[in-house]
XYZ file of C-alpha atoms in Angstrom:
390
model
C 23.314 -3.695 6.576
C 23.229 -6.549 9.981
C 21.498 -3.129 12.126
C 19.212 -2.743 9.945
C 18.006 -6.081 9.260
C 18.779 -6.861 13.455
C 16.326 -3.981 13.636
C 13.571 -5.971 10.958
C 13.951 -8.859 13.498
C 13.230 -6.991 16.290
C 10.404 -5.298 14.821
C 8.884 -8.216 13.520
C 9.350 -10.605 16.795
C 7.084 -7.571 18.597
C 4.838 -7.158 16.073
C 4.375 -11.822 15.777
C 4.093 -11.082 19.914
C 1.832 -7.840 20.562
C -0.742 -9.771 17.480
C -2.321 -12.322 19.663
C -2.298 -9.979 22.984
C -4.156 -7.358 20.316
C -6.087 -10.094 18.959
C -7.537 -11.206 22.509
C -8.165 -7.844 24.107
C -10.296 -7.392 20.418
C -12.223 -10.158 21.210
C -13.297 -9.329 25.091
C -13.544 -6.309 24.328
C -15.556 -6.972 20.984
C -13.558 -4.614 18.714
C -15.278 -6.020 15.814
C -15.130 -5.243 11.904
C -18.961 -5.507 11.130
C -20.751 -7.515 7.953
C -21.298 -5.263 6.003
C -22.574 -5.021 2.067
C -19.410 -4.633 0.469
C -16.798 -6.173 3.115
C -14.828 -10.319 2.129
C -15.219 -11.473 5.277
C -18.827 -12.982 6.493
C -17.618 -14.056 10.285
C -17.125 -10.619 12.904
C -12.921 -9.960 12.737
C -11.570 -8.146 15.957
C -9.691 -5.095 14.450
C -6.706 -4.167 16.658
C -3.868 -5.445 14.447
C -3.135 -2.444 14.161
C -2.657 -1.100 17.535
C 0.293 -4.015 18.002
C 2.312 -3.144 14.990
C 2.205 0.528 16.417
C 3.551 -0.599 19.884
C 5.984 -2.895 18.164
C 7.288 -0.194 16.239
C 7.664 2.638 19.418
C 9.505 -0.616 21.294
C 11.436 -1.072 18.301
C 12.400 3.039 17.501
C 13.483 2.840 21.483
C 15.726 -0.424 21.496
C 17.591 1.054 18.064
C 18.613 4.171 20.019
C 21.426 1.880 21.913
C 22.903 1.192 19.058
C 25.902 3.774 18.621
C 25.445 2.878 15.102
C 22.494 4.642 15.037
C 22.546 7.186 17.588
C 23.241 10.135 15.249
C 19.364 9.587 13.916
C 17.733 10.425 17.152
C 17.395 13.942 17.269
C 14.036 15.511 17.536
C 12.707 14.485 13.671
C 12.300 10.626 15.823
C 10.316 12.602 19.093
C 7.979 14.251 16.361
C 7.692 10.956 14.256
C 7.202 9.264 17.872
C 4.255 12.179 18.650
C 2.889 11.251 15.034
C 2.299 7.330 15.612
C 0.960 8.564 19.187
C -1.765 10.543 17.315
C -2.775 7.663 15.039
C -2.695 4.751 18.123
C -5.508 7.113 20.371
C -6.934 8.430 16.496
C -7.386 5.082 14.949
C -8.339 2.934 18.791
C -10.919 5.420 19.218
C -12.235 4.882 15.730
C -11.840 0.747 16.110
C -14.132 1.363 18.894
C -16.472 4.083 17.716
C -16.556 4.313 14.007
C -15.833 8.704 14.237
C -17.085 10.940 11.559
C -14.289 11.287 8.569
C -13.600 15.066 9.255
C -12.619 13.625 13.014
C -9.922 10.991 11.225
C -9.077 13.488 8.493
C -8.286 15.862 10.803
C -6.119 13.129 13.432
C -4.485 12.514 10.218
C -3.170 16.341 9.540
C -1.920 16.846 13.360
C 0.029 14.352 13.279
C 1.672 14.530 9.954
C 2.309 18.433 10.779
C 3.945 17.363 14.300
C 6.377 15.293 11.433
C 6.370 18.444 10.059
C 6.708 21.116 12.577
C 9.371 18.496 14.083
C 12.048 19.272 11.189
C 11.190 16.182 8.245
C 9.914 18.124 5.347
C 10.195 18.887 1.406
C 12.943 20.671 0.769
C 13.204 20.180 -2.717
C 11.427 18.721 -5.410
C 13.499 15.966 -7.282
C 12.403 17.125 -10.422
C 15.219 19.647 -11.851
C 15.873 20.226 -8.855
C 13.642 23.122 -7.864
C 14.055 24.076 -4.035
C 11.158 24.957 -1.529
C 12.784 26.980 0.346
C 9.997 29.046 2.172
C 9.318 27.039 5.307
C 4.966 27.489 5.235
C 5.443 25.928 1.709
C 7.292 22.874 3.133
C 4.956 21.943 5.740
C 1.314 22.196 3.899
C 3.465 19.875 0.952
C 5.112 17.565 3.648
C 1.125 17.117 5.490
C -0.610 16.491 1.534
C 2.138 14.779 1.353
C 1.734 12.440 4.222
C -1.783 13.010 4.624
C -2.641 11.578 0.418
C 0.222 8.079 1.070
C -1.982 7.106 4.663
C -4.882 7.607 2.709
C -3.668 5.607 -0.110
C -3.132 2.827 1.583
C -6.506 3.373 3.751
C -7.882 2.882 0.876
C -6.631 -0.044 -0.393
C -6.596 -2.351 3.476
C -10.006 -4.493 1.770
C -8.120 -7.868 1.488
C -6.528 -10.042 4.429
C -3.218 -9.333 3.634
C -3.268 -7.099 1.300
C -1.913 -3.258 2.223
C 0.785 -5.160 5.032
C 2.093 -7.533 1.886
C 2.533 -4.477 0.029
C 4.222 -2.201 2.459
C 6.572 -4.855 2.516
C 7.498 -5.347 -0.852
C 7.157 -1.729 -1.576
C 9.473 -0.414 1.850
C 11.833 -3.339 0.641
C 12.399 -2.226 -2.724
C 12.405 1.399 -0.855
C 14.801 0.342 1.692
C 16.793 -0.489 -0.249
C 17.022 1.992 -3.073
C 17.879 4.573 0.199
C 20.650 2.221 1.884
C 22.556 1.996 -1.163
C 21.440 6.263 -2.011
C 22.954 6.549 1.798
C 26.378 4.429 1.386
C 26.687 6.310 -1.760
C 26.992 9.578 -0.263
C 28.879 8.811 2.912
C 30.546 5.311 3.105
C 31.962 6.363 6.940
C 28.567 7.101 8.179
C 25.237 5.674 6.415
C 22.840 5.649 9.509
C 19.786 6.830 8.038
C 16.601 8.171 9.011
C 15.234 6.989 5.771
C 16.449 3.041 5.965
C 15.314 2.685 9.767
C 11.938 3.924 9.073
C 11.865 0.969 6.546
C 13.153 -1.250 8.603
C 10.603 -0.964 10.879
C 7.575 -1.275 8.639
C 8.666 -4.066 7.073
C 9.838 -5.579 10.605
C 5.640 -4.682 11.500
C 4.494 -6.055 8.992
C 6.041 -8.675 8.330
C 5.140 -10.117 12.143
C 1.235 -9.401 11.612
C 1.374 -11.310 8.395
C 0.577 -14.196 9.706
C -2.800 -13.941 11.542
C -3.588 -11.237 8.551
C -3.371 -13.393 5.142
C -6.205 -14.856 4.889
C -8.310 -16.404 6.400
C -7.394 -13.521 8.634
C -7.701 -14.005 12.301
C -7.477 -10.619 12.611
C -7.683 -6.735 10.766
C -4.719 -4.285 11.577
C -7.795 -1.676 11.381
C -6.709 2.169 11.118
C -4.081 2.510 12.610
C -2.435 -0.314 10.872
C -3.098 1.422 7.426
C -2.322 4.698 8.939
C 0.185 3.665 10.737
C 2.138 2.291 7.343
C 0.948 5.288 4.959
C 2.826 7.649 7.987
C 5.983 6.052 8.253
C 6.141 5.425 3.893
C 5.317 8.975 3.438
C 8.097 10.103 6.407
C 10.732 7.427 5.163
C 10.156 9.161 1.672
C 10.441 12.942 2.663
C 12.615 11.851 4.464
C 15.261 11.316 1.468
C 14.341 14.217 -0.019
C 14.999 16.251 2.628
C 18.892 14.205 3.039
C 19.425 15.520 -0.397
C 18.059 18.856 -0.918
C 20.855 19.336 2.042
C 23.641 17.924 0.343
C 26.098 19.032 -2.448
C 26.452 15.729 -3.687
C 23.186 15.255 -4.638
C 24.173 13.970 -8.144
C 26.184 10.765 -7.100
C 26.729 8.791 -9.741
C 25.534 4.738 -9.353
C 21.660 6.536 -8.732
C 19.843 7.904 -11.361
C 18.807 11.884 -10.943
C 14.866 11.110 -11.166
C 14.822 8.015 -8.701
C 13.994 9.888 -5.239
C 10.787 10.646 -7.050
C 10.577 8.186 -9.156
C 10.724 5.025 -6.463
C 8.069 6.992 -4.140
C 5.884 6.913 -6.990
C 6.525 3.011 -7.894
C 6.676 1.930 -4.601
C 2.958 3.069 -4.103
C 1.535 3.477 -7.488
C -1.069 0.643 -6.887
C -2.520 2.391 -3.465
C -2.707 6.015 -5.102
C -4.730 4.743 -8.258
C -6.607 3.198 -6.112
C -7.343 6.460 -3.833
C -7.542 8.098 -6.807
C -9.844 6.001 -9.274
C -11.811 6.154 -5.550
C -12.012 9.646 -5.152
C -13.423 10.319 -8.777
C -16.321 7.021 -8.711
C -17.321 8.523 -4.900
C -17.432 12.588 -6.450
C -19.291 11.381 -9.132
C -21.708 10.496 -7.959
C -21.883 13.157 -5.489
C -20.951 11.373 -2.369
C -18.432 11.534 0.622
C -14.447 10.660 -0.612
C -14.560 9.184 2.505
C -17.934 7.280 1.382
C -16.344 3.582 1.335
C -18.026 1.428 -1.161
C -17.367 -1.896 -2.995
C -15.467 -0.122 -6.008
C -11.847 -0.424 -5.381
C -9.147 -2.514 -7.135
C -9.242 -5.707 -5.130
C -12.940 -5.973 -5.451
C -12.927 -6.061 -9.147
C -10.191 -8.678 -9.167
C -12.421 -10.912 -6.984
C -16.380 -9.949 -8.323
C -14.155 -10.522 -12.211
C -13.220 -14.721 -10.671
C -10.063 -14.549 -8.727
C -10.349 -15.876 -5.087
C -9.327 -13.941 -1.998
C -5.357 -15.240 -1.765
C -5.641 -15.120 -5.904
C -5.941 -11.571 -6.107
C -4.113 -10.522 -3.597
C -1.131 -12.402 -4.672
C -2.085 -10.798 -7.594
C -1.554 -7.337 -6.646
C 1.194 -8.446 -4.597
C 3.082 -9.195 -7.897
C 2.410 -6.317 -9.739
C 3.696 -3.853 -6.509
C 7.498 -6.246 -6.791
C 7.196 -5.317 -10.870
C 6.637 -1.615 -10.023
C 8.410 -1.187 -7.186
C 11.323 -3.934 -7.833
C 11.416 -2.359 -11.386
C 12.057 1.086 -10.376
C 15.183 0.415 -8.021
C 16.310 -1.920 -10.537
C 17.530 0.970 -12.248
C 19.560 1.586 -9.982
C 22.071 -1.166 -10.573
C 20.987 -1.202 -14.283
C 20.753 0.441 -17.515
C 17.613 2.004 -18.091
C 17.207 -0.067 -21.851
C 17.389 -3.164 -19.501
C 15.174 -1.728 -17.112
C 12.188 -0.793 -19.228
C 12.466 -3.910 -21.483
C 12.703 -5.931 -18.556
C 9.573 -4.025 -17.029
C 7.625 -3.839 -19.890
C 7.316 -7.736 -20.694
C 6.365 -8.414 -17.404
C 3.709 -5.563 -17.037
C 2.234 -6.678 -20.797
C 2.366 -10.909 -18.891
C 0.221 -8.743 -15.597
C -1.850 -7.411 -17.481
C -3.096 -10.576 -19.773
C -3.104 -12.554 -15.798
C -5.056 -9.538 -14.752
C -7.613 -9.864 -17.981
C -7.862 -13.794 -17.820
C -11.095 -14.527 -16.352
C -13.115 -11.366 -17.755
C -10.797 -12.795 -21.818
C -12.454 -16.404 -20.583
C -15.228 -15.289 -19.288
C -15.957 -12.859 -22.604
C -15.002 -16.120 -24.922
C -17.072 -18.374 -22.829
C -19.789 -16.084 -24.115
C -18.995 -15.464 -27.607
C -19.076 -19.840 -27.690
C -22.524 -19.117 -26.286
C -23.347 -16.562 -28.342
C -22.364 -18.425 -31.304
C -24.181 -21.871 -30.323
C -27.373 -19.938 -29.974
C -27.303 -18.005 -32.822
C -26.588 -22.061 -34.884
C -29.792 -23.316 -33.463
C -31.293 -20.223 -34.073
C -30.839 -21.143 -37.464
C -31.121 -24.064 -37.366
C -34.560 -24.049 -36.604
C -35.254 -21.317 -38.722
C -34.890 -23.854 -41.635
C -36.558 -26.647 -40.268
C -39.499 -24.654 -39.005
C -40.829 -23.805 -43.035
C -40.742 -27.448 -44.283
C -42.045 -28.415 -41.142
C -45.346 -25.349 -41.888
C -45.569 -26.620 -45.922
C -45.901 -30.418 -44.604
C -49.035 -29.586 -41.921
C -50.951 -27.343 -44.584
C -50.152 -30.544 -47.687
């Protein structure tokens, strides 16, 4: 655990040190996010923060390779991940500079995911019923689909200051704990693990970036940051299924059998839900699924009455309850976990709907007052009418 925590700390320090440099370059190069109708900010803000995060991850990867404990991880898969990060970095910076067409961005995401799959990180088993995917082409296609889906899910929720980075820290830390316990349970002598390393790098990069990105943001992560988060999160999830699919000790005692698929879905539930809703909304009005709008979950919360920070913190809470609710199944009985999570989610639903509940109560009271005044005027008018003709 100490080695992984050191990776988190080093990546965080690198990200924290590089982000001001990225901001300075963004200001000098006028690489700003334009103020659009759907945006929450009103002043131009530089958006190269994701480049700082990506470079921090690459440097931390290089330093981690020098640690004997992690040396076994540094094989072909790591080279594939580095290649994918390079593609994300180049395409993301190009998009921040020139606003690339969505087809070009999508093609870049597919290439990055394909590099990861070609390097050997693939979905080899579906953790529901342990259905093995034996066909190599099917493995590659499923892996590309999962990675591209996750990249776009995190891209879609990157709409409020600190939202995507904070959700990644909370969800990534839940996944980190699960992956670490999983690996130690399978092999207590060698528990170095690619998935755990990737989540450690992800958490560190986001922690170092958050002080500059939390509201009011001094810099945005741009396309590079959101896509980097999705790439690392999805690759870590795929690496878990790949590791488990190759091991006979698949059904170990302490971790429920459904966890390999439940936890990634739980951690990424918020971005995936927002992604699905956005695609359905945009398809319904016959526009491209990649067309930006102001219909995301975070926009609805702010439009409903929450402040910028309140909306972000509320979504942090949702991520925490769902992500850590899932990972707590590793340590506690399902009955206890489901009961606690159900109560927590019920309270979160009330908290989420609070502005609408208050507004509804206000309008009900206002309408009742108007009805009472109208009734009072109706009773007064006949008497006045009679006195006028008498």
